Amino acid sequence: MSAIAVDVGARYVRIAHISPHGTAELVRLPGAVPGEGLPAPAEPGGTHRTTALRAAYTAYRDAHGVPDQVVLVVPQRDRAEHARRGADTLTALHGTGRAPRFRALGTPHAVLALLRHTGTVTAGRYAVCDLGATEARVAVCAVTPGTVAVTGDARQAPADGYAAGFDAALLLSAGLPAEEAQRQALAAVREADGAALRLDVMLTQAQSHPDRYHDLAVHQVAGREITAGAVLRALARLTTCLDQVLDEASDDQPRGAAVAVGGAARFLPLVRHLTERQGESVALPAGVDPALAAVYGAALVAAGRIDPADRYPYAVCVGTHRTVAGRPRDEELLLSAAGALEPGGATVFAEADGQRVRLRTGPEGTAAGRPVRVRVRDTAGRRTAPVQTLLLPDGGEGDRFHVGVRVAVDGTARLVLQPLGTGAPSEYPLGSLPTDLKEVRS
């Protein structure tokens, strides 16, 4: 099976897969920049992602054929809309021909899939900081066995860009235009062997002794010098913006350890500031470029190496009783289909023909209440596992409820009874839902 992941950025589109050696890597494509991906076409506003995805996917298909599976990395905010546009774009490119299976994956889930796969993160809270060319995004995530819930999400997109604005400020300080040729020249200077470490040492000296080192040249681009003072002033723009996004995403809740990804996360002074601000950080697996972390994690998901835990993978059912032709009959009601439950998301209610099912809980139960069995099933229905048998209180003859299920941020599930009309819903703990039915038989 051929499976790929696609991450559309402001400057590059990155397409990755799992190599025969079992590691994630960028797919080789004509015109790609080594270590970066395919340059993204310059398009304004909301058309950028669609145009870039179309061009990059066409280049892949021309070189390697139609894949079986495509996982598209999308921003966490408005991800449903980004997913819809991505699916529409790929569908249109195939017309009536064979199309790949498609799924969208939010950036924080893609990054954490990579870290969970390598055992770098376990249960806890993490702040995934996506520091890109146009904006800084922070998603606060709660990781539990089998689930990853986004509890806070914030972004800022400065008018001149985030990392792009930083580069423009450096070029303008040297009297150079912030054009593509100059940006590429600046990038080449940074990527020279030992350049990042040398810059880090020079900036540390400039911060400690500004009178002596602020005018020290740290880069030379097109014959012009960029000084340590200019870099520090531009760095302050990045750190101020990042601090604001961190505060907005946390909503007075603990953020946990920070994970820095995106092109700007290559800049060591910015990552150091994040670590000092956050108090702790998570290192990416050895050799992983922070700009490629999301697409590498998505490639692992595409290849089936790890579940991203952004949706509960199995169907949740509840046992019901009804009388048919005067005889009692036990039945099973589907509460939520496989992949419908999102950790920390809304309650999913049982439906039939597009309408919520109405049920009653009594009055034939015992004094302790009516026993109700909750089970989960795989998509083929061949494997099931019991979750819990609840004792629900008896209701009146005319009482009716909508019944549903939700998964909390901590990964535990709740059975929800919502009275028709007015009235607060009742919730009954189910504990953690089973996350692996491979060894379970019906």
Coordinates of C-alpha atoms in Angstrom, one line a residue:
M1 CA 0.0 0.0 0.0
S2 CA 1.3 3.5 -0.9
A3 CA 0.5 6.1 1.7
I4 CA 1.6 9.7 1.9
A5 CA 1.2 12.7 4.1
V6 CA 0.9 16.3 2.8
D7 CA 1.6 19.4 4.8
V8 CA 0.9 22.7 3.0
G9 CA 2.9 25.6 4.4
A10 CA 3.2 29.2 3.4
R11 CA 6.5 28.6 1.5
Y12 CA 6.7 24.9 0.9
V13 CA 4.5 21.9 0.5
R14 CA 6.0 18.8 2.1
I15 CA 5.0 15.3 1.1
A16 CA 6.3 12.4 3.2
H17 CA 6.1 8.7 3.3
I18 CA 7.6 5.8 5.3
S19 CA 10.7 4.5 3.7
P20 CA 11.5 0.8 3.2
H21 CA 13.7 1.1 6.3
G22 CA 10.7 2.1 8.4
T23 CA 11.5 5.8 8.9
A24 CA 9.6 8.9 7.7
E25 CA 11.2 10.9 4.9
L26 CA 10.3 13.4 2.3
V27 CA 9.3 12.0 -1.1
R28 CA 11.7 12.8 -3.9
L29 CA 10.0 15.0 -6.4
P30 CA 11.2 17.1 -9.4
G31 CA 11.7 20.7 -8.4
A32 CA 11.7 20.0 -4.7
V33 CA 14.2 21.9 -2.5
P34 CA 16.2 19.4 -0.5
G35 CA 15.1 19.3 3.1
E36 CA 12.2 21.6 2.5
G37 CA 9.8 20.3 -0.1
L38 CA 8.1 21.8 -3.2
P39 CA 8.0 25.6 -3.3
A40 CA 4.4 26.7 -2.8
P41 CA 2.8 28.9 -5.5
A42 CA 2.3 32.5 -4.4
E43 CA -1.5 32.9 -4.0
P44 CA -3.3 35.4 -1.9
G45 CA -5.5 34.6 1.1
G46 CA -7.6 31.5 1.3
T47 CA -6.7 30.3 -2.2
H48 CA -3.1 29.6 -1.2
R49 CA -3.7 26.2 0.4
T50 CA -5.9 24.9 -2.4
T51 CA -3.6 26.0 -5.2
A52 CA -0.5 24.7 -3.4
L53 CA -2.1 21.3 -2.6
R54 CA -3.3 20.9 -6.2
A55 CA 0.1 21.6 -7.7
A56 CA 2.1 19.4 -5.2
Y57 CA -0.3 16.5 -5.4
T58 CA -0.3 16.6 -9.2
A59 CA 3.5 16.6 -9.1
Y60 CA 3.5 13.5 -6.9
R61 CA 0.9 11.7 -9.0
D62 CA 2.9 12.4 -12.1
A63 CA 6.0 11.0 -10.6
H64 CA 4.7 8.1 -8.5
G65 CA 1.1 7.4 -9.5
V66 CA -2.1 7.5 -7.4
P67 CA -1.5 6.6 -3.7
D68 CA -3.8 4.4 -1.7
Q69 CA -4.0 6.8 1.3
V70 CA -3.5 10.5 1.8
V71 CA -3.3 12.2 5.2
L72 CA -3.5 16.0 4.9
V73 CA -2.1 18.1 7.8
V74 CA -4.4 21.0 8.5
P75 CA -4.5 23.9 11.0
Q76 CA -6.3 23.0 14.3
R77 CA -8.5 26.0 14.0
D78 CA -11.2 25.6 11.4
R79 CA -9.9 22.1 10.6
A80 CA -13.3 20.8 9.5
E81 CA -13.4 23.5 6.8
H82 CA -9.7 22.9 5.8
A83 CA -10.5 19.1 5.6
R84 CA -13.5 19.7 3.4
R85 CA -11.5 21.9 1.0
G86 CA -8.7 19.4 0.9
A87 CA -11.0 16.5 0.1
D88 CA -12.8 18.5 -2.6
T89 CA -9.5 19.4 -4.2
L90 CA -8.2 15.8 -4.4
T91 CA -11.6 14.5 -5.5
A92 CA -11.7 17.0 -8.4
L93 CA -8.2 16.1 -9.5
H94 CA -9.3 12.4 -9.9
G95 CA -12.6 13.0 -11.7
T96 CA -14.2 9.6 -12.3
G97 CA -10.9 7.7 -11.8
R98 CA -9.6 5.9 -8.8
A99 CA -9.1 8.3 -5.8
P100 CA -7.1 7.6 -2.6
R101 CA -8.6 7.3 0.8
F102 CA -8.4 10.7 2.5
R103 CA -8.3 11.9 6.0
A104 CA -7.3 15.2 7.6
L105 CA -5.2 15.5 10.7
G106 CA -4.7 18.6 12.9
T107 CA -1.1 19.8 13.3
P108 CA -1.0 19.1 17.1
H109 CA -2.2 15.5 16.6
A110 CA 0.3 15.0 13.8
V111 CA 3.2 16.2 15.9
L112 CA 2.1 14.2 18.9
A113 CA 1.7 11.1 16.8
L114 CA 5.4 11.3 16.0
L115 CA 6.3 11.8 19.6
R116 CA 4.0 9.1 20.8
H117 CA 5.3 6.7 18.2
T118 CA 8.9 7.1 19.5
G119 CA 7.8 7.0 23.2
T120 CA 8.9 10.6 23.7
V121 CA 5.6 11.7 25.3
T122 CA 3.4 9.8 27.6
A123 CA 0.3 10.9 29.5
G124 CA 0.2 14.6 30.5
R125 CA -0.3 18.1 29.1
Y126 CA 1.7 19.5 26.2
A127 CA 1.8 22.9 24.4
V128 CA 2.5 22.2 20.7
C129 CA 4.0 25.5 19.4
D130 CA 3.8 25.7 15.6
L131 CA 6.1 28.5 14.6
G132 CA 5.8 29.1 10.9
A133 CA 6.4 31.7 8.2
T134 CA 3.1 33.5 8.5
E135 CA 1.9 32.8 12.0
A136 CA 2.5 31.4 15.5
R137 CA 0.1 28.8 16.7
V138 CA -0.1 27.1 20.1
A139 CA -2.4 24.1 20.9
V140 CA -2.5 22.9 24.5
C141 CA -3.2 19.1 24.4
A142 CA -4.1 16.6 27.1
V143 CA -2.6 13.2 26.3
T144 CA -4.0 10.0 27.9
P145 CA -3.7 6.4 26.8
G146 CA -5.6 6.2 23.5
T147 CA -6.8 9.9 23.3
V148 CA -5.3 13.3 22.5
A149 CA -7.6 16.2 23.3
V150 CA -7.0 19.8 22.4
T151 CA -8.0 21.9 25.4
G152 CA -6.8 25.3 24.1
D153 CA -5.9 26.8 20.8
A154 CA -4.6 30.3 19.8
R155 CA -2.8 31.9 16.9
Q156 CA -1.4 35.3 15.8
A157 CA -0.6 36.2 12.3
P158 CA 1.3 39.5 12.1
A159 CA 0.6 41.6 9.0
D160 CA 4.1 41.0 7.7
G161 CA 4.3 37.4 8.8
Y162 CA 5.9 35.7 11.8
A163 CA 9.2 34.1 10.7
A164 CA 8.8 35.9 7.3
G165 CA 8.5 39.2 9.2
F166 CA 11.6 38.3 11.2
D167 CA 13.6 37.7 8.0
A168 CA 12.2 41.0 6.4
A169 CA 13.4 43.0 9.5
L170 CA 16.9 41.5 9.2
L171 CA 17.2 42.3 5.5
L172 CA 15.8 45.8 5.8
S173 CA 18.3 46.5 8.6
A174 CA 21.1 45.8 6.1
G175 CA 19.4 48.0 3.4
L176 CA 18.3 45.0 1.4
P177 CA 14.8 44.4 -0.1
A178 CA 12.7 41.6 1.5
E179 CA 12.4 39.8 -1.8
E180 CA 12.7 36.1 -2.5
A181 CA 16.3 36.1 -3.8
Q182 CA 17.4 37.9 -0.6
R183 CA 15.4 35.6 1.6
Q184 CA 17.0 32.5 0.0
A185 CA 20.4 34.1 0.4
L186 CA 19.8 34.7 4.1
A187 CA 18.5 31.1 4.5
A188 CA 21.7 29.8 2.8
V189 CA 23.9 31.7 5.2
R190 CA 22.0 30.3 8.2
E191 CA 22.3 26.7 6.9
A192 CA 26.1 26.8 6.6
D193 CA 27.9 24.3 8.8
G194 CA 28.2 25.6 12.4
A195 CA 26.3 28.9 11.5
A196 CA 23.4 28.3 14.0
L197 CA 25.8 27.6 16.9
R198 CA 28.0 30.6 16.1
L199 CA 25.0 32.9 15.9
D200 CA 23.8 31.6 19.3
V201 CA 27.2 32.4 20.9
M202 CA 27.3 35.9 19.3
L203 CA 23.8 36.7 20.5
T204 CA 24.5 35.6 24.0
Q205 CA 27.6 37.9 24.0
A206 CA 25.5 40.8 22.6
Q207 CA 22.9 40.4 25.3
S208 CA 25.5 40.3 28.0
H209 CA 27.6 43.2 26.6
P210 CA 25.5 45.3 24.3
D211 CA 28.0 48.1 24.1
R212 CA 30.7 45.8 22.7
Y213 CA 28.8 43.3 20.6
H214 CA 25.6 45.0 19.3
D215 CA 27.3 46.2 16.2
L216 CA 29.1 42.9 15.6
A217 CA 28.3 41.4 12.1
V218 CA 26.7 38.0 12.5
H219 CA 25.5 37.5 8.9
Q220 CA 26.7 38.8 5.5
V221 CA 24.1 38.7 2.7
A222 CA 24.7 40.1 -0.8
G223 CA 27.7 42.0 0.5
R224 CA 25.7 43.6 3.4
E225 CA 26.2 43.1 7.1
I226 CA 23.5 42.1 9.5
T227 CA 24.4 42.9 13.1
A228 CA 23.8 41.2 16.4
G229 CA 21.7 44.1 17.5
A230 CA 19.5 43.9 14.5
V231 CA 18.9 40.2 15.1
L232 CA 18.1 40.8 18.8
R233 CA 15.5 43.5 17.9
A234 CA 13.9 41.2 15.3
L235 CA 14.0 38.4 17.9
A236 CA 12.0 40.5 20.3
R237 CA 9.1 40.6 17.8
L238 CA 9.0 36.8 17.7
T239 CA 9.2 36.3 21.5
T240 CA 6.5 39.0 22.2
C241 CA 4.1 37.4 19.7
L242 CA 4.8 33.9 21.1
D243 CA 4.3 35.0 24.7
Q244 CA 0.9 36.4 23.8
V245 CA -0.2 33.3 22.0
L246 CA 0.9 31.1 24.9
D247 CA -1.1 33.2 27.3
E248 CA -4.2 33.1 25.1
A249 CA -4.0 29.3 24.5
S250 CA -3.6 28.4 28.2
D251 CA -6.8 30.1 29.4
D252 CA -5.4 30.0 33.0
Q253 CA -4.9 26.2 32.8
P254 CA -1.5 24.5 33.0
R255 CA 0.1 24.2 29.6
G256 CA 2.6 21.4 30.4
A257 CA 5.8 20.8 28.4
A258 CA 6.4 22.7 25.2
V259 CA 7.0 21.1 21.8
A260 CA 8.5 23.5 19.2
V261 CA 7.9 22.8 15.6
G262 CA 7.8 24.7 12.3
G263 CA 10.5 26.5 10.4
A264 CA 11.1 29.2 13.0
A265 CA 11.8 26.4 15.6
R266 CA 15.1 26.0 13.9
F267 CA 16.2 29.3 15.5
L268 CA 17.9 28.3 18.7
P269 CA 17.4 31.7 20.6
L270 CA 13.7 31.5 20.0
V271 CA 13.5 27.9 21.3
R272 CA 15.6 28.9 24.3
H273 CA 13.2 31.7 25.1
L274 CA 10.3 29.2 24.8
T275 CA 12.0 26.8 27.2
E276 CA 12.7 29.7 29.7
R277 CA 9.1 30.8 29.5
Q278 CA 7.6 27.4 29.7
G279 CA 10.0 25.8 32.2
E280 CA 10.3 22.5 30.3
S281 CA 10.3 21.3 26.7
V282 CA 10.2 18.1 24.7
A283 CA 13.0 17.4 22.3
L284 CA 12.1 16.0 18.9
P285 CA 13.5 12.6 18.0
A286 CA 17.1 12.7 16.9
G287 CA 17.6 14.0 13.4
V288 CA 14.0 15.3 12.9
D289 CA 13.9 18.8 11.5
P290 CA 11.2 20.8 13.4
A291 CA 9.8 22.0 10.1
L292 CA 9.1 18.4 9.1
A293 CA 7.8 17.1 12.5
A294 CA 4.1 17.4 11.5
V295 CA 4.4 15.8 8.1
Y296 CA 6.5 12.9 9.5
G297 CA 3.9 12.2 12.2
A298 CA 1.2 12.3 9.6
A299 CA 3.2 9.9 7.4
L300 CA 3.2 7.4 10.4
V301 CA -0.5 7.7 10.6
A302 CA -1.0 7.3 6.8
A303 CA 1.1 4.1 6.9
G304 CA -0.9 2.7 9.9
R305 CA 2.1 2.8 12.2
I306 CA 0.1 4.7 14.9
D307 CA -3.4 5.9 15.5
P308 CA -3.5 9.7 16.0
A309 CA -6.0 9.3 18.8
D310 CA -8.0 12.3 17.6
R311 CA -11.2 10.2 17.3
Y312 CA -12.4 7.1 19.2
P313 CA -11.9 4.3 16.6
Y314 CA -14.8 2.0 17.6
A315 CA -18.6 2.2 17.7
V316 CA -20.2 2.6 21.1
C317 CA -23.5 0.7 21.7
V318 CA -26.0 0.4 24.5
G319 CA -28.4 -2.4 25.3
T320 CA -32.1 -1.6 25.1
H321 CA -35.4 -3.4 25.6
R322 CA -38.7 -3.1 23.7
T323 CA -41.9 -5.1 23.4
V324 CA -42.7 -6.6 20.0
A325 CA -46.0 -8.4 19.5
G326 CA -46.4 -8.7 23.3
R327 CA -42.9 -10.2 23.7
P328 CA -39.9 -8.5 25.3
R329 CA -36.9 -8.2 23.0
D330 CA -33.3 -7.2 23.8
E331 CA -31.7 -5.0 21.2
E332 CA -28.5 -3.0 20.8
L333 CA -28.7 0.7 20.0
L334 CA -25.8 2.5 18.2
L335 CA -24.8 5.6 20.3
S336 CA -21.9 6.7 18.2
A337 CA -20.3 5.3 15.0
A338 CA -16.6 4.5 14.8
G339 CA -14.6 7.7 14.5
A340 CA -17.4 10.0 15.7
L341 CA -16.3 10.7 19.2
E342 CA -13.7 13.4 19.7
P343 CA -11.9 13.7 23.1
G344 CA -13.1 16.8 24.7
G345 CA -15.7 17.3 22.0
A346 CA -19.5 17.4 22.1
T347 CA -21.8 14.6 23.1
V348 CA -22.8 12.3 20.2
F349 CA -26.4 11.2 20.5
A350 CA -28.1 8.1 19.1
E351 CA -30.0 8.8 15.9
A352 CA -32.4 7.0 13.5
D353 CA -33.3 8.5 10.1
G354 CA -31.6 11.7 11.0
Q355 CA -33.5 12.2 14.2
R356 CA -32.4 11.7 17.8
V357 CA -33.8 8.5 19.3
R358 CA -36.2 8.9 22.2
L359 CA -35.9 6.4 25.0
R360 CA -37.3 5.9 28.6
T361 CA -35.4 4.3 31.5
G362 CA -38.3 2.7 33.4
P363 CA -40.4 2.0 35.2
E364 CA -39.7 -1.8 35.1
G365 CA -36.3 -1.7 36.7
T366 CA -35.3 -3.1 40.1
A367 CA -35.2 -1.0 43.3
A368 CA -31.5 -0.3 42.5
G369 CA -32.3 0.9 39.0
R370 CA -32.4 -0.5 35.5
P371 CA -29.2 -2.3 34.4
V372 CA -27.9 -1.0 31.0
R373 CA -25.0 -2.7 29.2
V374 CA -22.6 -0.6 27.2
R375 CA -20.3 -2.2 24.7
V376 CA -17.9 -1.2 21.9
R377 CA -17.6 -2.8 18.4
D378 CA -15.0 -2.6 15.7
T379 CA -16.0 -1.3 12.2
A380 CA -16.6 -4.8 10.9
G381 CA -18.7 -5.9 13.9
R382 CA -16.6 -9.0 14.4
R383 CA -15.1 -8.0 17.7
T384 CA -16.9 -6.5 20.6
A385 CA -15.9 -5.7 24.2
P386 CA -18.0 -4.8 27.3
V387 CA -17.4 -1.4 28.8
Q388 CA -19.6 -1.3 31.8
T389 CA -23.1 -2.2 33.0
L390 CA -24.8 0.9 34.5
L391 CA -27.7 1.1 36.9
L392 CA -29.9 3.9 35.6
P393 CA -32.6 5.3 37.8
D394 CA -36.2 4.4 36.9
G395 CA -38.1 7.2 35.2
G396 CA -41.8 8.0 35.0
E397 CA -44.1 6.5 32.4
G398 CA -44.0 9.6 30.3
D399 CA -40.4 10.5 30.8
R400 CA -38.3 10.4 27.6
F401 CA -34.6 11.0 27.0
H402 CA -32.1 11.3 24.2
V403 CA -29.2 9.0 25.0
G404 CA -25.6 9.8 24.0
V405 CA -22.0 9.4 24.9
R406 CA -19.0 11.8 25.1
V407 CA -15.3 11.4 25.8
A408 CA -13.9 13.9 28.3
V409 CA -10.5 15.6 28.1
D410 CA -9.0 13.1 30.5
G411 CA -10.0 10.3 28.1
T412 CA -12.8 8.9 30.2
A413 CA -16.3 8.4 28.7
R414 CA -19.7 9.4 30.0
L415 CA -23.2 8.1 29.1
V416 CA -25.5 11.1 28.8
L417 CA -29.2 11.2 29.3
Q418 CA -30.8 14.4 28.0
P419 CA -34.4 14.9 29.0
L420 CA -36.8 16.1 26.3
G421 CA -37.8 19.7 26.7
T422 CA -36.2 21.4 29.7
G423 CA -33.9 19.8 32.3
A424 CA -30.2 19.3 32.8
P425 CA -28.6 16.2 31.3
S426 CA -27.5 13.4 33.6
E427 CA -24.1 11.8 33.1
Y428 CA -22.9 8.3 34.2
P429 CA -19.2 7.5 34.2
L430 CA -18.0 4.7 31.9
G431 CA -14.3 4.9 32.6
S432 CA -11.8 4.6 29.7
L433 CA -13.1 3.0 26.6
P434 CA -11.1 0.0 25.1
T435 CA -8.6 1.2 22.6
D436 CA -7.4 -2.1 21.1
L437 CA -9.8 -4.8 20.1
K438 CA -7.4 -6.9 18.0
E439 CA -7.1 -9.6 20.6
V440 CA -10.8 -9.5 21.6
R441 CA -13.3 -12.0 20.1
S442 CA -17.0 -11.6 19.8

